[in-house]
XYZ file of C-alpha atoms in Angstrom:
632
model
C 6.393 0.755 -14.693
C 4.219 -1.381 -17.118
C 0.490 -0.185 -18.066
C -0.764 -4.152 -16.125
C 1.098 -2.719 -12.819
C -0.366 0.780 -12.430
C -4.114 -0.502 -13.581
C -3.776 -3.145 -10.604
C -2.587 -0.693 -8.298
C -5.255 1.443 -8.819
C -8.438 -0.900 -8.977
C -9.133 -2.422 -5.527
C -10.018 -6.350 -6.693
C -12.705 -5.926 -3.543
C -14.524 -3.439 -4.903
C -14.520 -4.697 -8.386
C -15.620 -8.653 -7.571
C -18.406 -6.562 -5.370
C -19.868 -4.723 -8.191
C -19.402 -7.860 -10.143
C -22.427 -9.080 -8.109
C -20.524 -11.193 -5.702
C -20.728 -10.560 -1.654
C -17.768 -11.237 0.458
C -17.255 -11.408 3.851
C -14.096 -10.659 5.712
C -12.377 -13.789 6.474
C -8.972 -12.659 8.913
C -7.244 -10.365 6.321
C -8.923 -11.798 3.013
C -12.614 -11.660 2.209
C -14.390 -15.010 1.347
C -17.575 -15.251 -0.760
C -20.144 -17.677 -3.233
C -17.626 -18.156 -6.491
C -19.583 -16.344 -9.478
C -18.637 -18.791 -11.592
C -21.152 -21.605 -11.093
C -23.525 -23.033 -8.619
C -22.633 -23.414 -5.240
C -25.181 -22.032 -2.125
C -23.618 -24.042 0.673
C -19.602 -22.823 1.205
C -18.043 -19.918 0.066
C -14.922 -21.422 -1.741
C -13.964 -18.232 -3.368
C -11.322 -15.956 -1.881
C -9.973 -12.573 -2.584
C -6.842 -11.355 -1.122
C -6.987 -7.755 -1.576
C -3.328 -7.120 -0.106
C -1.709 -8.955 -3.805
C -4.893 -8.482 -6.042
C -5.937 -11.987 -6.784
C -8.515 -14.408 -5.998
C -9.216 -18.360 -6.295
C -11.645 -20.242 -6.501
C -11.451 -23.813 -3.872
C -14.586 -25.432 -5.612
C -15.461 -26.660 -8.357
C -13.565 -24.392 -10.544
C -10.711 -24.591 -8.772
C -9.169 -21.405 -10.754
C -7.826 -17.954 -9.334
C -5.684 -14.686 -11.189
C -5.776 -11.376 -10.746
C -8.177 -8.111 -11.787
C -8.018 -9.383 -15.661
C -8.630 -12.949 -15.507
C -11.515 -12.074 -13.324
C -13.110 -9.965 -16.104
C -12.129 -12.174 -18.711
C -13.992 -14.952 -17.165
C -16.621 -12.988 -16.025
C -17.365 -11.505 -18.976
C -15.902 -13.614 -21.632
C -13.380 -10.795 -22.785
C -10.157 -11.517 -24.205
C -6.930 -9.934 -22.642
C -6.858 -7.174 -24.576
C -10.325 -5.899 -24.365
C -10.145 -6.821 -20.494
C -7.172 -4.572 -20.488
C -8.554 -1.644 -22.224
C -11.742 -1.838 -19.946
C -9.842 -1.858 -16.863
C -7.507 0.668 -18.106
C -10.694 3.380 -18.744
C -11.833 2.420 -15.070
C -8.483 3.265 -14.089
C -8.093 6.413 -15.608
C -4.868 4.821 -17.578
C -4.137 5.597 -20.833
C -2.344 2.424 -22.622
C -0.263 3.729 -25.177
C 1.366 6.473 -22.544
C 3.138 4.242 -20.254
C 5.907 2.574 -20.759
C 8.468 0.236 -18.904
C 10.923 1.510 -16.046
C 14.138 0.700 -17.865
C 16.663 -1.520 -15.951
C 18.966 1.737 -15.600
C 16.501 3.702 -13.825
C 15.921 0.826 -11.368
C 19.867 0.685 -10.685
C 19.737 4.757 -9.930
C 16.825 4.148 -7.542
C 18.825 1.502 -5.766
C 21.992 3.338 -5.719
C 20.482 6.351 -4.207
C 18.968 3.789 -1.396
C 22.171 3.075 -0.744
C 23.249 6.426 -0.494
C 20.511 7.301 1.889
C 21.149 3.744 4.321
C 25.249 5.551 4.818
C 23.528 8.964 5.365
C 21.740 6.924 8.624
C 24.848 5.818 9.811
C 25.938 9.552 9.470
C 23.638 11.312 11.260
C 23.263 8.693 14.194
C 27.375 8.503 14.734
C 26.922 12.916 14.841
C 23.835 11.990 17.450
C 25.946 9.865 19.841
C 28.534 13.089 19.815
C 25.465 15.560 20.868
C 25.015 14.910 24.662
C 22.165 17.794 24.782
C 20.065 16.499 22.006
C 20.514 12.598 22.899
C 19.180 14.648 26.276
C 16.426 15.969 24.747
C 15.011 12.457 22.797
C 15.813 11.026 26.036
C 14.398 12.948 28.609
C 11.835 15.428 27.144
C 10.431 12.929 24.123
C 11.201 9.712 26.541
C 12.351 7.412 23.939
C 15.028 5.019 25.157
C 18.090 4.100 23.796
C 16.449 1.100 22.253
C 13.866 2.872 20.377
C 16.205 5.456 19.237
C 18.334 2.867 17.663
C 15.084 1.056 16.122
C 13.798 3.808 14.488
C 17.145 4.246 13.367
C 17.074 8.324 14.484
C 20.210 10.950 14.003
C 21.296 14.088 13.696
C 22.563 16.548 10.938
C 25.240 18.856 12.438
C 25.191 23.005 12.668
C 27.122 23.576 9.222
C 26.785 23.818 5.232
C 28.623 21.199 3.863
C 29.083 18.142 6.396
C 27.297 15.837 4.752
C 28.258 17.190 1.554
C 32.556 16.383 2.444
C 31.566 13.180 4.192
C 30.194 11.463 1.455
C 32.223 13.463 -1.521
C 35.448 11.815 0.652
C 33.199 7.994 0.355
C 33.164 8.148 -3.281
C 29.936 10.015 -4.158
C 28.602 12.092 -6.462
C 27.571 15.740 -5.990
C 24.989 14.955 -8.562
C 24.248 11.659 -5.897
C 23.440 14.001 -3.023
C 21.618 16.382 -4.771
C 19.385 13.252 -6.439
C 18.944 12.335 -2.883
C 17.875 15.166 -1.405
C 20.979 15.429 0.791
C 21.817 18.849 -1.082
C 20.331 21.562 -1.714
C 21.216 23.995 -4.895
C 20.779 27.832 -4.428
C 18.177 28.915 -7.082
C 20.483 32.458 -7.675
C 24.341 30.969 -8.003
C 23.951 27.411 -8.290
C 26.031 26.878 -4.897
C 25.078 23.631 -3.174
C 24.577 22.788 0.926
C 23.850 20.391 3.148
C 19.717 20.335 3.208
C 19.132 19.312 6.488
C 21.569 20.872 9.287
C 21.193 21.579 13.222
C 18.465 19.098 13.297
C 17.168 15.720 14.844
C 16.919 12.965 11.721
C 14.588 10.658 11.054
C 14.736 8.160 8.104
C 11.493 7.411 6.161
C 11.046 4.122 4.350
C 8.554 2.851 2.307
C 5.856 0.044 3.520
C 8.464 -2.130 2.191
C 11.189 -1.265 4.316
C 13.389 0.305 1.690
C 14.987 3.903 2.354
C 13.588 6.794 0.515
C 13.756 9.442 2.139
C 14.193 12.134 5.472
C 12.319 14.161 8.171
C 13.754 16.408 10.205
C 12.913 18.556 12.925
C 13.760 21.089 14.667
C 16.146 21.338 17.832
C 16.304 25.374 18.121
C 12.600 26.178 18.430
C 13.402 29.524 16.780
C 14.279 27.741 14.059
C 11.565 27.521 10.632
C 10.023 25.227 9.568
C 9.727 23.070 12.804
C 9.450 19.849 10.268
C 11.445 20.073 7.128
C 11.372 16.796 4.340
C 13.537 15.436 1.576
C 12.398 17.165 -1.651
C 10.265 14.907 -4.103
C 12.713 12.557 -5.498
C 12.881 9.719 -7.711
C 12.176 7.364 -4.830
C 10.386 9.873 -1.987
C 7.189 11.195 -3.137
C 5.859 11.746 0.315
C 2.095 12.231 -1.016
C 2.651 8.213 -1.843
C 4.047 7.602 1.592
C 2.973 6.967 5.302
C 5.593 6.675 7.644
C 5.766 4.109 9.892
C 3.996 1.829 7.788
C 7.124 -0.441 7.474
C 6.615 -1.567 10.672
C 3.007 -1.261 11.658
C 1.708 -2.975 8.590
C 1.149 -6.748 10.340
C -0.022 -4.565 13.884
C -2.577 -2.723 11.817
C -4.319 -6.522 10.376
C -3.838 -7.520 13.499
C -5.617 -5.047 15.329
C -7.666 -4.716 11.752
C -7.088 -1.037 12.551
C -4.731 1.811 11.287
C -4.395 5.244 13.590
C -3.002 8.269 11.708
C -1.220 10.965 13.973
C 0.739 14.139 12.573
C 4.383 14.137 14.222
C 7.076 11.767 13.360
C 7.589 11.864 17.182
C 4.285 10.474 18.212
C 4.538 7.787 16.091
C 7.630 6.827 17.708
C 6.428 7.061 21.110
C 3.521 5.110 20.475
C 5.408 2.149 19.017
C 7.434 2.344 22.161
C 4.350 2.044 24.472
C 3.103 -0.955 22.121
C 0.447 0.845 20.180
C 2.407 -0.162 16.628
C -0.596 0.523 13.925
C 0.529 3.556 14.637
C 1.443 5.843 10.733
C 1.861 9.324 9.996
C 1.373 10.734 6.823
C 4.687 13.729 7.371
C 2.563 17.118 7.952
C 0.304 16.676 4.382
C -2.770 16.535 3.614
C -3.984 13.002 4.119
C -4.217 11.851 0.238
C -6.817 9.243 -1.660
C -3.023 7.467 -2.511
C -2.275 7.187 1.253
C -5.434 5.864 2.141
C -5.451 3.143 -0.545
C -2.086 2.427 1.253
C -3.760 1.352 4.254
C -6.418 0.075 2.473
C -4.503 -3.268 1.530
C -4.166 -3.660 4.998
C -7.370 -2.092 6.746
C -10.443 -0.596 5.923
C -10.782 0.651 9.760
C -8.806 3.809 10.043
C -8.952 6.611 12.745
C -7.268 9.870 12.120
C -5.649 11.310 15.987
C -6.005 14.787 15.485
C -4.484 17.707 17.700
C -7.582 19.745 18.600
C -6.445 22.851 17.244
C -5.773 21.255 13.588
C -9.490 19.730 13.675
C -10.967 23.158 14.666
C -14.067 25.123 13.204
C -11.965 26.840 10.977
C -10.546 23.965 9.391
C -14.332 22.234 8.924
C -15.105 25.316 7.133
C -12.044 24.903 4.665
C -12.425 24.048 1.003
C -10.375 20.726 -0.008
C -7.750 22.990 -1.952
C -7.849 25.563 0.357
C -7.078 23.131 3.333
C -4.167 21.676 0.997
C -2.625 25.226 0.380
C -2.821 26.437 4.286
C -1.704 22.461 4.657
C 1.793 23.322 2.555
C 2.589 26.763 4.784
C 1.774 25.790 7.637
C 2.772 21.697 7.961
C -0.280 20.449 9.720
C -2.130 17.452 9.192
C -5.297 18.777 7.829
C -8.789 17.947 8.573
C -11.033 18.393 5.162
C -14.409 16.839 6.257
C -16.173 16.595 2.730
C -12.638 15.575 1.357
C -12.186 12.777 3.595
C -15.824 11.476 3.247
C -15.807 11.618 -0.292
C -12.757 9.240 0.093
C -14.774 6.965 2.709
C -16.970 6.591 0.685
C -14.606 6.028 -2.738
C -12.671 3.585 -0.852
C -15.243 2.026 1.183
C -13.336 2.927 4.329
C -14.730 3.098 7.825
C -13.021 6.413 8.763
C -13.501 7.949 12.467
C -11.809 10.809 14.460
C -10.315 10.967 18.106
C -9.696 14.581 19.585
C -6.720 14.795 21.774
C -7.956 16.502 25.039
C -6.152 18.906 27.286
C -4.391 20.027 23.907
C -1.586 17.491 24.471
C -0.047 15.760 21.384
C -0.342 11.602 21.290
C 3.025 11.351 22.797
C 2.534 13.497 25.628
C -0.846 11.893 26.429
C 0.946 8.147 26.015
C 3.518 9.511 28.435
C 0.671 10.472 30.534
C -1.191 7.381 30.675
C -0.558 4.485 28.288
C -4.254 3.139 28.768
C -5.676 6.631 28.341
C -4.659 6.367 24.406
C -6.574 2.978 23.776
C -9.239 4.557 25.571
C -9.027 7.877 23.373
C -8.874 5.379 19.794
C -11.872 3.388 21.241
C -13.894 6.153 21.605
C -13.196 7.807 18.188
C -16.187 9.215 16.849
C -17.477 9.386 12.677
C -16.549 11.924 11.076
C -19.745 13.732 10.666
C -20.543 13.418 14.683
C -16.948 15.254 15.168
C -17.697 18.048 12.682
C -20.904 18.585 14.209
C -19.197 18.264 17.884
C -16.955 20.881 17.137
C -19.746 23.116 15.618
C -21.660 23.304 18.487
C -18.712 23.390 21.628
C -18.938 26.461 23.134
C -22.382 27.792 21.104
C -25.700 28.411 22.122
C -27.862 25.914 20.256
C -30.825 27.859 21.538
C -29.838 30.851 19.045
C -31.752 30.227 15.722
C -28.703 31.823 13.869
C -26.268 29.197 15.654
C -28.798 26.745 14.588
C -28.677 27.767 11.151
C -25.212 28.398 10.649
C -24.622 25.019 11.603
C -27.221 23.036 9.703
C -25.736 25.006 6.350
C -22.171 22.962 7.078
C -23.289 19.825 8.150
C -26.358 18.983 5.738
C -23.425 18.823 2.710
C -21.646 16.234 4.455
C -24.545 13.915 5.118
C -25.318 14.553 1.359
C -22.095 13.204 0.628
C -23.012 9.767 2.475
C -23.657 7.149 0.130
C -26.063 5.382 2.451
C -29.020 6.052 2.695
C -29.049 4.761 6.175
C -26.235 6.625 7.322
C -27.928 9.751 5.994
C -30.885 9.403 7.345
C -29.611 8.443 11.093
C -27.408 11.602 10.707
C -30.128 13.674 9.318
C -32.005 12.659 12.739
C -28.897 13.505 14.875
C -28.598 16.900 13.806
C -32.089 17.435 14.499
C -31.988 16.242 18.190
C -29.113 18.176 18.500
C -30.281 21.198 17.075
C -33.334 20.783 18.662
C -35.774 21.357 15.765
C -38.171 18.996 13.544
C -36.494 17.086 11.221
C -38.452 18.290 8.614
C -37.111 21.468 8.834
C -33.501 19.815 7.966
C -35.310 18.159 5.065
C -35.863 21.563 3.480
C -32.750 22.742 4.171
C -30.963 24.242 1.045
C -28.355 21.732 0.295
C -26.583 21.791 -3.108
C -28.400 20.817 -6.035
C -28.978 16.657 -6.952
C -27.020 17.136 -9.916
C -24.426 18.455 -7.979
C -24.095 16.235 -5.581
C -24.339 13.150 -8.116
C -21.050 14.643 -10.014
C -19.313 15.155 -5.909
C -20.256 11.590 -5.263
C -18.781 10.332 -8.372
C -15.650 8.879 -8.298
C -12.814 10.818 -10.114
C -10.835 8.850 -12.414
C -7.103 9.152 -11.453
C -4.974 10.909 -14.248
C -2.086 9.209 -15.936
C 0.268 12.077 -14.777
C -0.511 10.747 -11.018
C 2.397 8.736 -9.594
C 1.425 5.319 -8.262
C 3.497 3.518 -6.294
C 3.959 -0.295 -7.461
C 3.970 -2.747 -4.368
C 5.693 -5.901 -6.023
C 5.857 -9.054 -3.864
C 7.751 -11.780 -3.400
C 5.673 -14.421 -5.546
C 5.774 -11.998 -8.440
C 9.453 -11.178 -8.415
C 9.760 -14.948 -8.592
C 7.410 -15.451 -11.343
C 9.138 -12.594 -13.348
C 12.351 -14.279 -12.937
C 11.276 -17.698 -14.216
C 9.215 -16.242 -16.989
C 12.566 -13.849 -18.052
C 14.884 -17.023 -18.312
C 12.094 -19.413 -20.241
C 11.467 -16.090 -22.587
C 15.281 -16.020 -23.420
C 16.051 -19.130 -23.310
C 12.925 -21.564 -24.354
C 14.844 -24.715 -24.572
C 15.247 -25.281 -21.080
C 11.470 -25.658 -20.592
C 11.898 -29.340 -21.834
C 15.073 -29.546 -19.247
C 12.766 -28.082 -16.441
C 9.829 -30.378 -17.173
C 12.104 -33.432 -16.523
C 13.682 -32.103 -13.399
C 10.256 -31.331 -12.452
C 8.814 -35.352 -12.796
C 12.422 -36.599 -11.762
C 10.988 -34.896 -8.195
C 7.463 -36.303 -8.440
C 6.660 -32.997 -9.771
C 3.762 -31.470 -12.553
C 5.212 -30.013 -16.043
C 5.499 -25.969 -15.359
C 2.249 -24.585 -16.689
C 0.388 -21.257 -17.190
C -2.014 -21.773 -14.324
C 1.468 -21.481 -12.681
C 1.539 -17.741 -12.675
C -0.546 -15.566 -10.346
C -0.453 -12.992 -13.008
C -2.535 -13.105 -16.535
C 0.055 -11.387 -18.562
C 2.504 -13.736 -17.326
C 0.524 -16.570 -18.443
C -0.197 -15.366 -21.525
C 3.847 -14.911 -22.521
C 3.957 -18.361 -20.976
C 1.814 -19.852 -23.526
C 3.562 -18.093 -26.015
C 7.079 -19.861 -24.949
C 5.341 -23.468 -24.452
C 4.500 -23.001 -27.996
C 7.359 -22.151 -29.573
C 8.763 -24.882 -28.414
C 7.128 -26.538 -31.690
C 9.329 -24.461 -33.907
C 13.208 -24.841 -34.243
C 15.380 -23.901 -32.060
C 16.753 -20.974 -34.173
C 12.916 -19.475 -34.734
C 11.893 -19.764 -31.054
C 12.600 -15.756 -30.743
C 11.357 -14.754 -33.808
C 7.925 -16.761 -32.986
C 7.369 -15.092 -29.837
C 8.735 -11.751 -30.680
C 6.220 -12.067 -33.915
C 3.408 -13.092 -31.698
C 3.480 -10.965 -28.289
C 0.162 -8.739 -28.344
C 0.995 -4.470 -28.653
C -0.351 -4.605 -24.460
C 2.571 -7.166 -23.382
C 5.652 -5.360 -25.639
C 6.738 -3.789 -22.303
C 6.508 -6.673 -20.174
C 8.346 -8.998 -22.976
C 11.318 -5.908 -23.598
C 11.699 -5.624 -19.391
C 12.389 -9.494 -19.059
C 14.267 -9.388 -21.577
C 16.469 -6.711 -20.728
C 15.744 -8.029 -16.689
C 17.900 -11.470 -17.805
C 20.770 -9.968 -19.709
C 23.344 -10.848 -17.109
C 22.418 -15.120 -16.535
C 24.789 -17.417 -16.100
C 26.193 -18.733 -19.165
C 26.178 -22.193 -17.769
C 22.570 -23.757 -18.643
C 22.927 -26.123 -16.003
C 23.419 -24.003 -13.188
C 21.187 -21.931 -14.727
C 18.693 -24.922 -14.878
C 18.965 -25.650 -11.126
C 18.377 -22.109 -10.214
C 15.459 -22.455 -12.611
C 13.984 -25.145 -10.976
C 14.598 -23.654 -7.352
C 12.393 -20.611 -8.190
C 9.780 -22.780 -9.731
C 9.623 -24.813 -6.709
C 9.844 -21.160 -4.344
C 6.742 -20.220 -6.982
C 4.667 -22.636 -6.172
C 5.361 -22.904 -2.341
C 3.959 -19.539 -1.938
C 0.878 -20.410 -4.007
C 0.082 -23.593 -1.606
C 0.642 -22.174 1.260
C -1.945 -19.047 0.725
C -4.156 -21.636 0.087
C -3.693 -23.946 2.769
C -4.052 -20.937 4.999
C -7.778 -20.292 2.937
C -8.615 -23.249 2.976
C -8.457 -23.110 7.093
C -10.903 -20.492 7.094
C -13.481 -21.768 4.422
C -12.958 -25.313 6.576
C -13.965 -23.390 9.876
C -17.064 -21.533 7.782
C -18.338 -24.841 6.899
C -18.148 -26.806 10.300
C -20.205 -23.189 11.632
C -22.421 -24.034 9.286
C -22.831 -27.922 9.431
C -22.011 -27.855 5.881
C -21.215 -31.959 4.755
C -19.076 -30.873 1.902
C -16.379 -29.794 5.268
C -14.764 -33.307 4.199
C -14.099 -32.222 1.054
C -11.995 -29.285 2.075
C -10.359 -31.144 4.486
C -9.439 -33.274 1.604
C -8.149 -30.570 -0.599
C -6.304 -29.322 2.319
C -4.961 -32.125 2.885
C -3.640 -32.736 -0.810
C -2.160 -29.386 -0.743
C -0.016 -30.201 2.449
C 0.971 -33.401 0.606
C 1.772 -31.545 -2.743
C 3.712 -28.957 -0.341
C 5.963 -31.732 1.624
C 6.644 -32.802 -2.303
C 7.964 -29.549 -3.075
C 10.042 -29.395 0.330
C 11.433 -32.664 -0.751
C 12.278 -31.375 -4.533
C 13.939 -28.587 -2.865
C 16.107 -30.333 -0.210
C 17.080 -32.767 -3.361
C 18.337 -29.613 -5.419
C 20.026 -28.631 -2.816
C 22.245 -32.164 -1.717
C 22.857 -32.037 -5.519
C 24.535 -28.600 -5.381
């Protein structure tokens, strides 16, 4: 992955144009606010879209980007000092990253592959296993439709199943093992099947793409009762939520996300149409798997089976909880943990006890409307702590009362607002029934202390980060690959382009900063000969964009060797490119439009206008399109 790509993922562009002094307001999924970049007190034309990292300006600038061209115009940096800063923020170090090498991305995909054959697998040995299609049937309830959706199986009693079914397909032993479909004995080296005499359930990424398993269980005297793929090159389950494939548009919709531990649950929720439904596979919920959700929702409420969210497990350090959290394969509950990463995050995070000691499904099974009545009534995390404190204690006991004002004053010390600590600080009192200026002298741990707990930690560059790339940037990747090889056709492109009523291609084109900047490189070596245009870009690429310049580069070895079809697919993308752009902003522009007319704000007519010239410049583009395409 490329140093730009893991900085990005890792700064949340909400947080930073926040502390950059500028106040947004949620605005459907996007946050709108007053652009920083000159004078405007009357409509908030600027928008941030914090699920791709970029923002735009619909006034008089009329500019956008991402995290860098936001501090470069800011605070008049160039790209690489905007780089470096953002990098230190990050916790990135520059020189240690390097580019994920075409090869590697070919593995990944193959062993995706792999892992989309081992579904069909498991699910044709399902159909064959009357008493545990029985089972997901009639004890879990799922029908035969939701069984098929989620796309569930079943590994067969034996050690080498899988391991002869695929072998006899054409793979690799190596494959399997890369997979996670094998297992290798750490004393002989013998290999067998991983997963065997249980139910199968394939994880994907929010993106949809395979990377892994779960499995659980169908003998209960069987250990563990919820046994994973291994880390491999594409499942790091720390990095994933499952589910999250499918209840990513639910949870903006419902601008909610509810966490539950079993795959199972999750399952049975979608089926009763609670889809913002994730679970994050019996870990410890992580910072990575909150920023996850993050991009969608800053609303998230963890469903917690009473037992897990126990006394016990209040009283747990964060590594301790972690450790127990790896034997024993229960969601955790770390209160300081999680409300250091409220606050780090700038999450709303609440909890919802499941009563009777039923698990989600059971209770959805129970009553569909008792679940949205459960979620609804899902309480902050330190009124739960302090809930479970005092059930079943005498809060007239002065040693009760003490015990339980020593683990709940840390927590409200770890609130950030003042507000928040100070309603809390009153709760506890009321509760405890004492003055609350007995709390206030309550030993807590030291300021200094708590200023170094409240700090945020800078991720390491060791940490994994999983790189979400979308569609717009794939795109803009591609066109920027074929003009970096192959510079000529820019001139080629520009006339298509104005043939179609169409705009010269131009660095504002990109979304992306570092794209622009290799842009500008290619526009200018345009001036040279043809023979030099290489050797004046290669000679002129900053140290910071090597890797981007060396992946396009080795991204486009494989065109076609025919300019002009090349040329037409070219122009497509461009055209694809620029859709996207127009119609995120058309969709902005609706909301900044409705802000205005709120407001009785006269300059409403000049939105509509700008809308209205983007839906013209889009019908242009639809136009250039359907022309390409009659010319195929």
């Amino acid at each position: 992955m490329s140093t730009i790509d893991e900085i990005k993922s890792r700064i949340d562009i909400v947080d930073l144009v926040s502390e950059a002094g500028v106040k947004l307001r949620k605005a459907g999924r996007n946050y709108t606010g007053f652009c920083p970049f000159h004078e405007n007190k009357h409509t908030p034309a600027f928008v941030v879209w914090p699920e791709t990292g970029t923002w735009r300006c619909f006034g008089q600038c009329n500019e956008g980007g991402d995290i860098f061209k936001f501090m470069m115009k800011k605070e008049g940096w160039d790209f690489k000092e905007a780089l470096n800063r953002l990098a230190d923020r990050a916790g990135v170090k520059v020189e240690s990253l390097v580019v994920e090498k075409p090869e590697v991305r070919e593995a990944n995909d193959h062993l995706r592959v792999l892992l989309e054959d081992a579904i069909v697998f498991y699910r044709s040995h399902l159909f064959q296993n009357q008493d545990v299609l029985n089972y997901l049937r009639q004890k879990r309830g799922l029908k035969d439709a939701t069984i098929e959706t989620f796309g569930l199986g079943y590994a067969p009693n034996g050690w080498d199943n899988a391991l002869k079914h695929f072998i006899a397909k054409g793979y690799s032993q190596q494959d399997l093992i890369d997979s996670g479909l094998l297992t290798v004995h750490e004393d002989d080296n013998k290999v067998f099947d991983r997963f065997r005499h249980r139910i199968m359930i394939p994880i994907r990424d929010e993106n949809g793409k395979m990377s892994g398993f779960g499995a659980r269980i169908v003998d209960p005297n069987d250990i563990p009762k919820f046994l994973n793929s291994p880390e491999t090159p594409i499942f790091s389950k720390g990095h994933l939520l499952y589910g999250l494939d499918r209840a990513r548009k639910p949870i903006r919709i419902a601008d909610q996300a509810v966490i539950v531990e079993g795959y199972l649950d999750v399952i049975a929720l979608h089926q009763a149409g609670y889809e913002n439904v994730v679970s994050p596979m019996g870990t410890a919920l992580t910072e990575d798997q909150l920023r996850l959700l993050k991009k969608f929702t800053r609303r998230i409420v963890l469903a917690l089976d009473p037992d897990t969210a126990g006394q016990k497990a209040v009283l747990r350090g964060l590594e301790a909880a972690r450790q127990a959290m790896d034997h024993t394969g229960e969601l955790g509950f770390d209160a300081r943990g999680l409300l250091r990463n409220e606050a780090r995050l700038q999450a709303d995070l609440r909890v919802a006890t499941m009563p009777d000691g039923l698990d989600p499904d059971e209770i959805v099974a129970r009553d569909p409307e008792e679940w949205k009545h459960l979620i609804e009534k899902a309480k902050p995390i330190v009124e739960h702590v302090l809930d479970m404190l005092l059930a079943d204690r005498d809060v007239n006991d002065p040693k009760v009362k003490n015990q339980v004002a020593a683990q709940v004053l840390p927590l409200i010390a770890d609130l950030p607002s003042s507000i928040e600590r100070d309603t809390y600080r009153q709760m506890l009192a009321r509760r405890l029934k004492v003055d609350e200026r007995a709390l206030m002298g309550a030993p807590t741990q030291s300021p200094r202390a708590r200023r170094t707990r409240n700090a945020s930690p800078k991720p390491t560059a060791e940490t994994p980060v999983k790189i979400i790339v979308r569609p717009n940037q794939k795109i803009e990747s591609y066109c920027l690959g074929v003009l970096y090889r192959k510079p000529e056709l820019c001139y080629r492109l520009d006339r298509l382009l104005q043939e179609s009523g169409l705009g010269p291609l131009m660095p504002e084109d990109f979304e992306y900063t570092d794209h622009q900047l290799l842009f500008r490189l290619v526009r200018q070596s345009l001036e040279q000969v043809e023979a030099e245009h290489h050797a004046f870009v290669a000679a002129r690429v900053p140290e910071t964009l090597q890797g981007l310049a060396k992946d396009l580069l080795a991204r486009t070895e494989k065109l076609d060797p025919v300019d002009d079809r090349l040329l037409e697919e070219l122009f497509r993308n461009v055209i694809a490119m620029r859709r996207l752009v127009v119609e995120e902003n058309i969709n902005q522009l609706r909301f900044i439009m409705e802000e205005a007319q709120l407001e009785g704000d006269l300059k409403v007519m000049n939105y509509q206008e700008m809308a209205l010239q983007h839906s013209r410049l889009r019908n242009s583009l639809d136009r250039a399109m359907q022309k390409i395409s009659v010319r195929k």
